[in-house]
Coordinates of C-alpha atoms and ligand atoms in Angstrom, one line a residue:
X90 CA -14.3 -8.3 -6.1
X91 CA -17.2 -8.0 -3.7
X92 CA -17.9 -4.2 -2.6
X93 CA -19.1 -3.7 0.7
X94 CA -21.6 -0.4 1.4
X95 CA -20.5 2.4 3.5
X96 CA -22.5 2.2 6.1
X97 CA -21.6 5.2 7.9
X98 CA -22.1 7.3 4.9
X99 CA -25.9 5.7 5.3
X100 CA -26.5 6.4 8.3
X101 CA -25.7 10.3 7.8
X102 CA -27.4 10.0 4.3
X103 CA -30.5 12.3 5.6
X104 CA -28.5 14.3 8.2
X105 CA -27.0 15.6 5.7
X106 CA -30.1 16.9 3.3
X107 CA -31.3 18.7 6.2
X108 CA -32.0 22.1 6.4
X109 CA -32.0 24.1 9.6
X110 CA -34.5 23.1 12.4
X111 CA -35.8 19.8 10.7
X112 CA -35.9 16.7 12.4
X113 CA -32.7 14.7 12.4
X114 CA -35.0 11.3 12.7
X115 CA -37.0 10.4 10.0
X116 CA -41.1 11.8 10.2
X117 CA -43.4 9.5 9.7
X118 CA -45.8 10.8 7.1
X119 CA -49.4 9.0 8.0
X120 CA -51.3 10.9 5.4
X121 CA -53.4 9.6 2.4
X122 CA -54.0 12.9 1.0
X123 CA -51.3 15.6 0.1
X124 CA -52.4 19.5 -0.2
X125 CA -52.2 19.4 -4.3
X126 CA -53.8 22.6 -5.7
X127 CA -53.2 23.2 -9.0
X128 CA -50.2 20.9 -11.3
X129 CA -49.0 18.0 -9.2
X130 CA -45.5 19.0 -9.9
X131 CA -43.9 16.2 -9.2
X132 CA -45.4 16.5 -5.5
X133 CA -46.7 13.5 -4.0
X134 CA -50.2 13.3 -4.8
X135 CA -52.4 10.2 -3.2
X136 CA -50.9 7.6 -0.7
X137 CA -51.2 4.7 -3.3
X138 CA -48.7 6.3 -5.6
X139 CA -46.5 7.8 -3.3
X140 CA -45.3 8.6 0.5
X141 CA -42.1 11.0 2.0
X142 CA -41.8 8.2 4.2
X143 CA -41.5 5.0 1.8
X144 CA -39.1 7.4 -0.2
X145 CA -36.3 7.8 2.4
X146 CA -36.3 4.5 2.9
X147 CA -36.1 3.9 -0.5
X148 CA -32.8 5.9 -1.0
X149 CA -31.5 4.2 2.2
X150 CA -32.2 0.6 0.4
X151 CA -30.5 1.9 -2.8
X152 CA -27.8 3.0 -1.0
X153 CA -27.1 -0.8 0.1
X154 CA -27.9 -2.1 -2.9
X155 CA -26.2 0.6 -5.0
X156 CA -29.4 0.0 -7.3
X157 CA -32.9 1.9 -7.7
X158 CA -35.4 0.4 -4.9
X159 CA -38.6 0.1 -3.8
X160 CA -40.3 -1.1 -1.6
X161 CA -43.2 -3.6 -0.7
X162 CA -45.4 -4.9 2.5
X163 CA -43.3 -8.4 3.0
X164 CA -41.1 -10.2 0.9
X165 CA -43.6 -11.8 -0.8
X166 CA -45.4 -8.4 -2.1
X167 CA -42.0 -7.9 -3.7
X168 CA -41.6 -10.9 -5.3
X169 CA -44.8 -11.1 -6.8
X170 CA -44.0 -7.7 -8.0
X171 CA -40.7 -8.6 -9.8
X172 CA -42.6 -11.8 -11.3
X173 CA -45.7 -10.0 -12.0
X174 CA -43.3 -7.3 -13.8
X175 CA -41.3 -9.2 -15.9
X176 CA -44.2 -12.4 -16.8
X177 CA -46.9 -12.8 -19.5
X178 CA -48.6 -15.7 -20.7
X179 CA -46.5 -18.4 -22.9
X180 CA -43.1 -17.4 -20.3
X181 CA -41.2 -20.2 -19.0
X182 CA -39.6 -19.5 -15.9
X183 CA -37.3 -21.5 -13.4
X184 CA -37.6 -21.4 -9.9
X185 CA -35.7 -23.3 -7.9
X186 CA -37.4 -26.7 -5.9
X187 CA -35.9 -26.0 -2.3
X188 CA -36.2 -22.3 -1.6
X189 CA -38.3 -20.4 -0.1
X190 CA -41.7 -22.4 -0.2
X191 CA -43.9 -19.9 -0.8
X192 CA -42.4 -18.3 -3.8
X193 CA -43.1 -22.1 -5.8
X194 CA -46.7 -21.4 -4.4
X195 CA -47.5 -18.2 -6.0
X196 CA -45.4 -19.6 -9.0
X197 CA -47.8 -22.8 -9.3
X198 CA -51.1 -21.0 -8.0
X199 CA -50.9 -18.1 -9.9
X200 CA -48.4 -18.0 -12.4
X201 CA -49.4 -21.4 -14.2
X202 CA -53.0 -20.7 -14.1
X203 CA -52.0 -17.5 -16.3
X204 CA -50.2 -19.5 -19.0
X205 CA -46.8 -19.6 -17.5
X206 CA -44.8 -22.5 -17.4
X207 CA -42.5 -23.0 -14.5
X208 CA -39.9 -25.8 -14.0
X209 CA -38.5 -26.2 -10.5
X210 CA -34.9 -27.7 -9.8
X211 CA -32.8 -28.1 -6.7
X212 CA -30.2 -25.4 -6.1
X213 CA -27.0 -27.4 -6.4
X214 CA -28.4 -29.0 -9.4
X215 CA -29.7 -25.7 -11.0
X216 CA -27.6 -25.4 -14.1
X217 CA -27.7 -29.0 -15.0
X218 CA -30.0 -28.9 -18.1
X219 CA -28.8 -25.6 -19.1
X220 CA -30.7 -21.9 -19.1
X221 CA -32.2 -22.2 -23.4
X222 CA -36.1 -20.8 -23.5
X223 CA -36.1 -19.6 -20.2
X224 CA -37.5 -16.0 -19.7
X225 CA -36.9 -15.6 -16.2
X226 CA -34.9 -17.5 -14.1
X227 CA -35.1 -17.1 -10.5
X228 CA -32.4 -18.3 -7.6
X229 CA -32.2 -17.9 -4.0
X230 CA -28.9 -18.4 -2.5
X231 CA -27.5 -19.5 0.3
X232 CA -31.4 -21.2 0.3
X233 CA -34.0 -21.6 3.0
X234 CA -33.4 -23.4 5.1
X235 CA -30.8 -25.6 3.3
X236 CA -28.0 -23.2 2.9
X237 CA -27.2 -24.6 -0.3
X238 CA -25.4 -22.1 -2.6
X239 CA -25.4 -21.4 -6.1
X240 CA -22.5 -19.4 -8.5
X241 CA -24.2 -15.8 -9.6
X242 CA -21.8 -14.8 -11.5
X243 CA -22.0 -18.0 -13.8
X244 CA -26.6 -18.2 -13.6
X245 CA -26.4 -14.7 -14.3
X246 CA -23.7 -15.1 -17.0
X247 CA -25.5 -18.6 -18.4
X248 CA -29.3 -17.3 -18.6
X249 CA -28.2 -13.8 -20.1
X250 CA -26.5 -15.4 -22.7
X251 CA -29.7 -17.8 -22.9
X252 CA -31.8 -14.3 -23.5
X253 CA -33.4 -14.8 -19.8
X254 CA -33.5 -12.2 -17.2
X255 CA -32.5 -13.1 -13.7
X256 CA -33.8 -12.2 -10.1
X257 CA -32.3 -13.4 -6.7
X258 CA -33.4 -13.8 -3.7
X259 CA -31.3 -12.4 -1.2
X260 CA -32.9 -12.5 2.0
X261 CA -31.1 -14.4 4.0
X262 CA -27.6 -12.8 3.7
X263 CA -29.2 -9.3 3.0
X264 CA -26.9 -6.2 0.5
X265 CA -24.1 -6.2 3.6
X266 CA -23.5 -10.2 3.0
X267 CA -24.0 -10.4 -0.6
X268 CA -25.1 -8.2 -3.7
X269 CA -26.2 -10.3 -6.4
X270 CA -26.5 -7.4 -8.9
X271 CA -22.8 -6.6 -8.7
X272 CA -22.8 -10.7 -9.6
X273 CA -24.9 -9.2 -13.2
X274 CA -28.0 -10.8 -12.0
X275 CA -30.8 -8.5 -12.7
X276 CA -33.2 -8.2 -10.2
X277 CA -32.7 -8.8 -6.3
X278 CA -35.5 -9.4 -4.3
X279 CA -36.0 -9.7 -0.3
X280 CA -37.8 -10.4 2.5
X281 CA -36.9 -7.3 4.8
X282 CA -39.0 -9.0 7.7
X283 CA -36.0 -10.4 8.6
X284 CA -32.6 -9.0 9.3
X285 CA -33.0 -5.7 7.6
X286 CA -36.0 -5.0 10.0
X287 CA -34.1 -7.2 12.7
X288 CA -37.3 -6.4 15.4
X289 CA -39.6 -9.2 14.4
X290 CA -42.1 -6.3 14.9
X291 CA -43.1 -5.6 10.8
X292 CA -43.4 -7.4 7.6
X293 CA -41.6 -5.1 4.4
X294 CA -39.6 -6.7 1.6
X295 CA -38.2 -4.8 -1.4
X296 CA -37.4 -4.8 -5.3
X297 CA -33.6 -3.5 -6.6
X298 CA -32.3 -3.3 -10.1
X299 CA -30.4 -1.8 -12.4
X300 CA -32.3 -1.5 -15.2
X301 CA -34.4 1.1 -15.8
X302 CA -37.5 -0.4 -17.6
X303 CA -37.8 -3.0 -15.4
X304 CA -37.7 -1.2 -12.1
X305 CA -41.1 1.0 -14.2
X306 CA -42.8 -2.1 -14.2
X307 CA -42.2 -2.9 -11.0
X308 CA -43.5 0.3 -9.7
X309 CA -46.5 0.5 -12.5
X310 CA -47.1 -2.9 -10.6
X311 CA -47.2 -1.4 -6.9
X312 CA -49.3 1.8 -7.9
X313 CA -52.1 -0.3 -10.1
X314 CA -52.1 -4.0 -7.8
X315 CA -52.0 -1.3 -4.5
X316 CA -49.6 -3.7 -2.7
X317 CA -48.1 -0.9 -1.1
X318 CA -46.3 -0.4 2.3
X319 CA -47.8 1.0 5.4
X320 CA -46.2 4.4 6.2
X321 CA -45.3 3.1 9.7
X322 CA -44.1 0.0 8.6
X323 CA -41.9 2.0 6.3
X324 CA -40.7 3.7 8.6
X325 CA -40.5 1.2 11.4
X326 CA -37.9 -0.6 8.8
X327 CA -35.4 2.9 8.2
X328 CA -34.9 2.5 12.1
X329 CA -34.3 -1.2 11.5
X330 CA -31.7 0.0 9.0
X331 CA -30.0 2.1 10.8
X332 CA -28.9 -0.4 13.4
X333 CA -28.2 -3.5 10.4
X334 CA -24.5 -3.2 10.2
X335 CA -24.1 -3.3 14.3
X336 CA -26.6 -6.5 14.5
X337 CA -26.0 -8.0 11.3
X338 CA -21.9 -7.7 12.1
X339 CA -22.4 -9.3 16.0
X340 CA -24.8 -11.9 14.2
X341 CA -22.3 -13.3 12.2
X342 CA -19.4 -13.4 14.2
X343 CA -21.7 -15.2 16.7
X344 CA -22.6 -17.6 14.2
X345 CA -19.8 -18.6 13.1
X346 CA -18.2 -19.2 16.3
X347 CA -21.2 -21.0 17.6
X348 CA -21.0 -23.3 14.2
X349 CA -17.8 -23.9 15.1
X350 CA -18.6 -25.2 18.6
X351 CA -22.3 -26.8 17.7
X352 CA -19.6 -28.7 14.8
X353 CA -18.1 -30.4 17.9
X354 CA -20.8 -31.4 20.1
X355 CA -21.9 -35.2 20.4
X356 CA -25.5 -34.6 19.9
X357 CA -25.3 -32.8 16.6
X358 CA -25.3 -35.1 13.5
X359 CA -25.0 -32.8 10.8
X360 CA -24.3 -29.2 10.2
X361 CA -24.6 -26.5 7.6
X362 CA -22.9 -23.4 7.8
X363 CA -21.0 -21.5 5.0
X364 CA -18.5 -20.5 7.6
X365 CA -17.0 -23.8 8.2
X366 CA -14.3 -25.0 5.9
X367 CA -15.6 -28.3 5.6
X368 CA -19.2 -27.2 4.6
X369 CA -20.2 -27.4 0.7
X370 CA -21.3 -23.8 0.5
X371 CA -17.8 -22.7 1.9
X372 CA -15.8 -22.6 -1.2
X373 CA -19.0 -20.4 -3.4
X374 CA -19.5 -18.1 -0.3
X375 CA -15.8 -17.2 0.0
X376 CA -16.0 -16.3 -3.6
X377 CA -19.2 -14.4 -3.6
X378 CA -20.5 -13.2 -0.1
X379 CA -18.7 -10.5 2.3
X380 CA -20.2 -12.4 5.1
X381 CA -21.1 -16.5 5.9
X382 CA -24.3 -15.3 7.3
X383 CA -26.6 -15.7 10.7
X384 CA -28.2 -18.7 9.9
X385 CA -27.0 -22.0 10.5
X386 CA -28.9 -25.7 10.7
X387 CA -28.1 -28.8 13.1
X388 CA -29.6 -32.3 12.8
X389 CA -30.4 -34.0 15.9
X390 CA -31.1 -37.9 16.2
X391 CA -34.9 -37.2 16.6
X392 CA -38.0 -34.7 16.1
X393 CA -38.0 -35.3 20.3
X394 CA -34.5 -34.1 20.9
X395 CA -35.0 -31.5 18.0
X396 CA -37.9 -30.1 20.0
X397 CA -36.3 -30.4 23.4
X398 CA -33.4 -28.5 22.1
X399 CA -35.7 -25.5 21.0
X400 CA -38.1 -25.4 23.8
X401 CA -35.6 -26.2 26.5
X402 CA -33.2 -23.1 26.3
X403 CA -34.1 -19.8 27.6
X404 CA -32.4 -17.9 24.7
X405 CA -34.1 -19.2 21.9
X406 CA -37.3 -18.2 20.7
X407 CA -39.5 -21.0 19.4
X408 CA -40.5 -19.1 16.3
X409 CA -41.0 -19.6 12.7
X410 CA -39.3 -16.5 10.8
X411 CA -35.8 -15.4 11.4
X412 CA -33.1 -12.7 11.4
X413 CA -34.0 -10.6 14.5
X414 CA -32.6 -9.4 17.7
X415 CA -33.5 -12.6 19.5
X416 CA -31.8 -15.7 18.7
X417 CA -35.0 -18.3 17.5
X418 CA -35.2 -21.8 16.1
X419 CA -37.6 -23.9 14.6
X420 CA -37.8 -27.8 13.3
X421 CA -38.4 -27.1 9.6
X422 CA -40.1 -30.7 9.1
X423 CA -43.1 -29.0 10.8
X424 CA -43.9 -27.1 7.6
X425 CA -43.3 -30.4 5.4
X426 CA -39.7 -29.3 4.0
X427 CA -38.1 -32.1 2.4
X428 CA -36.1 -32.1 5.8
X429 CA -34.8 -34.6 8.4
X430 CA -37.6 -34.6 11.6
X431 CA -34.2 -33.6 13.6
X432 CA -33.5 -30.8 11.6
X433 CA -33.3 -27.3 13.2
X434 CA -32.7 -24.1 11.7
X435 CA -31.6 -21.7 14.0
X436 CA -31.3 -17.9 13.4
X437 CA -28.6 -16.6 15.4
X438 CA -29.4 -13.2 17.3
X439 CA -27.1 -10.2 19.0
X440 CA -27.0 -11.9 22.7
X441 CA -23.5 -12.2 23.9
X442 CA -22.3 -15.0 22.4
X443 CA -20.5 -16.9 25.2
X444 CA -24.2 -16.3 27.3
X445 CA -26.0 -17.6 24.2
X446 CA -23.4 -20.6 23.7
X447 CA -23.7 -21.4 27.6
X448 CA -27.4 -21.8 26.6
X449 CA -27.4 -23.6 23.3
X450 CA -25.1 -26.2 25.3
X451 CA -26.4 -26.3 28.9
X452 CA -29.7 -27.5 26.3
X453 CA -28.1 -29.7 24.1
X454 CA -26.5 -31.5 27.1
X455 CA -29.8 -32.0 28.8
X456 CA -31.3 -34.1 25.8
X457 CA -31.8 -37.7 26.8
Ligands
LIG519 C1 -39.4 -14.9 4.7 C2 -38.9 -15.1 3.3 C3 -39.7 -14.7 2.2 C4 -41.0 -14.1 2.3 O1 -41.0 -12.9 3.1 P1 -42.3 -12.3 3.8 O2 -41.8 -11.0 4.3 O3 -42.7 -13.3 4.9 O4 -43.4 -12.2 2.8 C5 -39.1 -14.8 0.9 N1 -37.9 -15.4 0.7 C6 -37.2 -15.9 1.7 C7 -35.9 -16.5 1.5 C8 -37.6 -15.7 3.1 O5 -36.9 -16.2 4.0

């Protein structure tokens, strides 16, 4: 049974730690040095290692993920960090072929050069072929930007039993839509550029798990590699945070009433989003996500009408990236995805949603 987080709990987590006359908004600690005479004490010593700041985040984060955190300057700082930390020469590792493209380039780049093998297959395909010799298998689901879906419970289930570890990806649906630890997977990573922040004003991303020795690593990793988070940054994403339930809830609802209508309009050829009944990620989200998510995809009949759509309505942003405040779309065929050229992900935002309907419509209508 999916647990939800308590959200208003989080948002009084530091409230109440205070003591009288602090600051009920979190400071923003901009130092690199900390006044350190004598034993450290476990006082934080040098900006590399440690920040007030990046911790109350932290224990924000691990309040949503009900895991140990920490945290990284994008999503891909973190997920180099859980590959980095849990990798060595001789590995084999799984990845999956129509994720997030930039996690297969740091696998193939990077990784391979070192000595790691890595074997890529699509999402709804992943467990064909079975989970034997690899070390660490990594998923991403629902996937970006095909919204494909793929059982936790059973990867995580399949590759432990293999003698693999497991680490998701969980951007797009973020802990308040899905918490692939409480599925057993091992390690969750994300992109917090997107919802968590919700902005589009900073790049974070952050590593959760359970398990003790690997969340060392992962840390040994941010402290010795120095791919750590700006202080404002950090704290730019705790005031993200505490607004992610509000957006994150309105986001969804939108989007799934939107799916609903965009399902019904002549000039969409295809859609994808878990939320409709008829959509093959429907029956895995229902059984492993709290929510269907802000993201949805449309196919048009051409890149022309794809790019009309976008550019044409005064509510979407044209903009690579998703997950903020502002409802934005982009033609994913522009980055070479193994897309249709009428293919259009669209990151649904907190506009009203019969103003942001009205829009999407009064554009669609106008194609040719
Ligand atoms: C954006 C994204 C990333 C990378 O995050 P950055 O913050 O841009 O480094 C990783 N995975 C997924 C699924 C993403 O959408």
């Amino acid at each position: 049974m999916a647990r939800t987080p308590k959200t208003g709990e989080i948002l009084h987590l530091r409230g109440n730690a205070l003591s009288k006359g602090e600051p009920v908004a979190l400071p923003l600690t901009q130092s690199s040095m900390f006044h350190l005479p004598g034993a450290p004490d476990g006082h934080p010593t040098y900006g590399r290692v440690d920040n007030p700041t990046w911790t109350q985040v932290e224990h924000v984060l691990a309040h949503l993920e009900d895991a140990p955190c920490l945290i990284f300057p994008s999503g891909m700082g973190a997920i180099s960090a859980a590959l980095f930390a849990t990798v060595r020469a001789g590995s084999r590792i799984l990845i999956p072929s129509d994720g997030y493209y930039v996690t297969r380039l740091l696998a193939d780049r990077f990784l391979a050069p070192l000595g790691v093998s890595v074997e890529e297959r699509p999402t709804t395909a992943f467990a064909q072929g079975g989970f034997d010799g690899f070390d660490v298998v990594f998923v991403e689901s629902p996937s970006n930007p095909g919204l494909d879906m793929i059982d936790l419970a059973q990867v995580a289930r399949d590759v432990r039993a293999a003698g693999g570890i497991t680490i998701a990806d969980n951007t797009t649906l973020t802990p308040l839509g899905q918490r692939p630890l409480d599925l057993g997977i091992d390690i969750v990573v994300a992109s917090d550029t997107k919802a968590m922040g919700g902005h589009s004003d900073l790049l974070m991303g952050h590593v959760a798990s359970r398990d003790a020795q690997i969340m060392e690593r992962v840390e040994e990793w941010r402290r010795v590699s120095g791919a750590i988070p700006g202080p404002h940054e950090a704290w730019l994403l705790h005031r993200g945070l505490e607004t992610l339930d509000v957006r994150f809830d309105r986001m969804c609802s939108s989007a799934q009433l939107l799916a609903e209508r965009l399902a019904d309009h002549p000039a969409v050829t295809q859609i994808r989003y878990p939320g409709l009944p008829s959509d093959p990620s429907h029956d895995l989200a229902c059984k492993q996500s709290t929510r269907f998510g802000f993201l949805l995809t449309i196919t048009l009949a051409s890149e022309d009408q794809a790019e009309g759509f976008i550019n044409n309505c005064p509510l979407l942003r044209p903009a690579t990236s998703f997950g903020g405040v502002h409802s934005s779309a982009e033609r994913r065929a522009r980055w070479g995805d193994q897309v249709d050229p009428g293919f259009v992900r669209l990151s649904v935002g907190c506009e009203p949603v019969d103003e942001l309907w009205q829009a999407l419509n009064d554009s669609l209508n106008a194609l040719a």
